[in-house]
Amino acid sequence: MERRPTIIDVAHKAGVSKSTVSLVLQNSPLVKDETRAEVRRAMSELGYVYNRMAANMRSANAGLIGLVINDLRNPFFTEFAISVQMALSARGYATVVANTDEDPSLQAQVVSAIIEHGVSALIISPAYGDEEATFGPLARAGIPAIQVLRQVVADVDRFPFAAPDYESGSRMAVEHLVAVGARRIAFVGGLEGRAVTQKRMSGYLEVLSGLGQQPLVLSGRPTRSFGREAAMVLQRDYPLVDAAICFNDLVALGLHSGCAEIGRAVGSELKIVGFDDIEDCAQVWPGLTSVRCDIAEFGHRMADTVLAWLSEGKPPPSEVITPVQLVVRASTVG
Amino acid sequence: MERRPTIIDVAHKAGVSKSTVSLVLQNSPLVKDETRAEVRRAMSELGYVYNRMAANMRSANAGLIGLVINDLRNPFFTEFAISVQMALSARGYATVVANTDEDPSLQAQVVSAIIEHGVSALIISPAYGDEEATFGPLARAGIPAIQVLRQVVADVDRFPFAAPDYESGSRMAVEHLVAVGARRIAFVGGLEGRAVTQKRMSGYLEVLSGLGQQPLVLSGRPTRSFGREAAMVLQRDYPLVDAAICFNDLVALGLHSGCAEIGRAVGSELKIVGFDDIEDCAQVWPGLTSVRCDIAEFGHRMADTVLAWLSEGKPPPSEVITPVQLVVRASTVG
DNA sequence: CTGAAAGCGCTTACAG
DNA sequence: CTGAAAGCGCTTACAG
């Protein structure tokens, strides 16, 4: 592990000045082809590796983007993070990621650390709580940042917001359940009071009020185990409920398992629709109807958005809502 | 977005030299408490943020670790990556991650990019193929790197290897199946010829040969959909098979769904054991018996290992194999 | 306990 | 088309 060669070493070896080497590095057209070839040869002979951090000290762009996610274990967020990372990578950017586990103070801490590392921009799917501790430092550091999937700060001019159209998804799902003959529909999962929960529930409340029905909401954590418990609760306490729209696919898959456990037929006895359309929806049996957010596409789009902000120097639209669609499977038409 | 304040600005404001500010930044005991307080006050008034890249140019440690994963969508690897990232974060390190999607050329590309960003070390769960393109540059750049979960290069002194004890896991799983009365056991999933597949199959082959039985191997991709198809294949072509050990949990969960689909009772008609013990195993019904690798703990350990390498300057043991245990659920005793 | 100076590996005007 | 010089924001001996 010796000292890594620098452009000076390359310059010596190639018999040029370090400025010339630098120009070659940047593919400047100013350099004669012959010289360029000479320099490149010297680089590969020395095993030269470019030092971006040094370069970054003079110019602006570090080529590093921060990605902070509230719950990376949830496949929906995992897929989002991967699609962002891979899109950034394809455009020559590296990604610093951090999972915050829905903990605002951990989030504040990792965001500061990421700022110190000199990221050019940040994409954050934020935790709820103590927004100032996270967004204050970002604002002071002047780092372009977009909040995705959840809006936690109001100033969308400074921190633009983007998410799939949860409201429409919710409405489509419930209308579908009504259309396939559901008489009594419950909403299962989602923590009370959160903006996401309200959006994903909005279509449900709207359609039910149009029908003159009372809503039935079983609030709870967005997890498989909550969904599984909900299967028991529904059967025991609300036997008339014949359909459920779930806060997300994890809850729906849990409900699906729970039904298997108590021997209730998914599709005929209980219709289930999930939200997000993660990969498992197509793999379980019966297949799970779900609201597809096309999160991979959404991730690519966010990567492009943030890079455009960087290159154009002006923020993207302060709010972007992307379309969703309902994917119907056996869990609602079985 | 103005220029960010530097230590010089802080020094002026606090009426000291920039060296003193630097010492405060490093919590040097050389600075008088009074001065330190003055400097800190100036920093917070100016909204100073530490620039690690600049610091890194002089000293060594960038506080950045690279994490490169062959398949981040697989929950087993997701959990590994998250646990590494969070452990590093707790120790003040940021993580740059990249998913390679099992593509060796993409892997070579992201590894070069990550090297350029000046990471202090790298943890890689590598793709198979063209190892030189990835490990050559790492070796030349002199970056400490460990290969985890899969060994693809032979030189474990330069690139230490660590993984859970797949062989024991495999043996325990098969012995368990025999103990609960399985008569004819298949091995399902896993791509032929790969070292991981061989290890995860080794116990199976060993135990079966002890019993004087012929092995039955259904090779295939480590996915839910392959497992699901395997359910049909087993019923149609190998009706005597009454138990299966799967390459990983995804295959096992697919097989589990497939059994639901064709109406074959998991546990009584077909016993299934998975590998990895991802979260879903406990959530499906019937619950899935699996070989627990405790990947979260493994991830923490790898984070510590790489940081120890950095601080001690010498590589960890060239091979570390961590213990696994069998978690028995209804899919084998139902 | 604090300050002045050199240097980390690059890029960027500015000359030539 | 190429070179000499300054500077990015820090740290690190070295004086004092």
PDB file of C-alpha atoms (C1' of nucleotides) in Angstrom, chain B residues 16-17 19-20 30-32 35 57-58, chain C residues 1-10:
ATOM      1  CA  VAL B  16      -7.936  33.388  16.633  1.00  0.00           C
ATOM      2  CA  SER B  17      -5.870  31.736  13.935  1.00  0.00           C
ATOM      3  CA  SER B  19      -4.918  26.507  13.284  1.00  0.00           C
ATOM      4  CA  THR B  20      -6.679  27.019  16.543  1.00  0.00           C
ATOM      5  CA  LEU B  30      -4.291  21.787  23.645  1.00  0.00           C
ATOM      6  CA  VAL B  31      -6.903  24.503  23.368  1.00  0.00           C
ATOM      7  CA  LYS B  32      -7.936  26.542  26.396  1.00  0.00           C
ATOM      8  CA  THR B  35     -10.930  29.814  23.465  1.00  0.00           C
ATOM      9  CA  MET B  57      -6.801  15.693   1.608  1.00  0.00           C
ATOM     10  CA  ARG B  58      -4.268  16.155   4.343  1.00  0.00           C
TER      11      ARG B  58
ATOM     12  C1'  DC C   1      -1.675  27.326  24.695  1.00  0.00           C
ATOM     13  C1'  DT C   2      -1.582  29.762  19.846  1.00  0.00           C
ATOM     14  C1'  DG C   3       0.196  31.404  15.176  1.00  0.00           C
ATOM     15  C1'  DA C   4       2.657  31.235  10.490  1.00  0.00           C
ATOM     16  C1'  DA C   5       3.715  28.223   6.815  1.00  0.00           C
ATOM     17  C1'  DA C   6       3.672  24.290   3.938  1.00  0.00           C
ATOM     18  C1'  DG C   7       1.164  20.929   1.651  1.00  0.00           C
ATOM     19  C1'  DC C   8      -2.776  17.306   0.355  1.00  0.00           C
ATOM     20  C1'  DG C   9      -4.164  16.531  -5.422  1.00  0.00           C
ATOM     21  C1'  DC C  10      -6.509  18.677  -8.174  1.00  0.00           C
TER      22       DC C  10
END
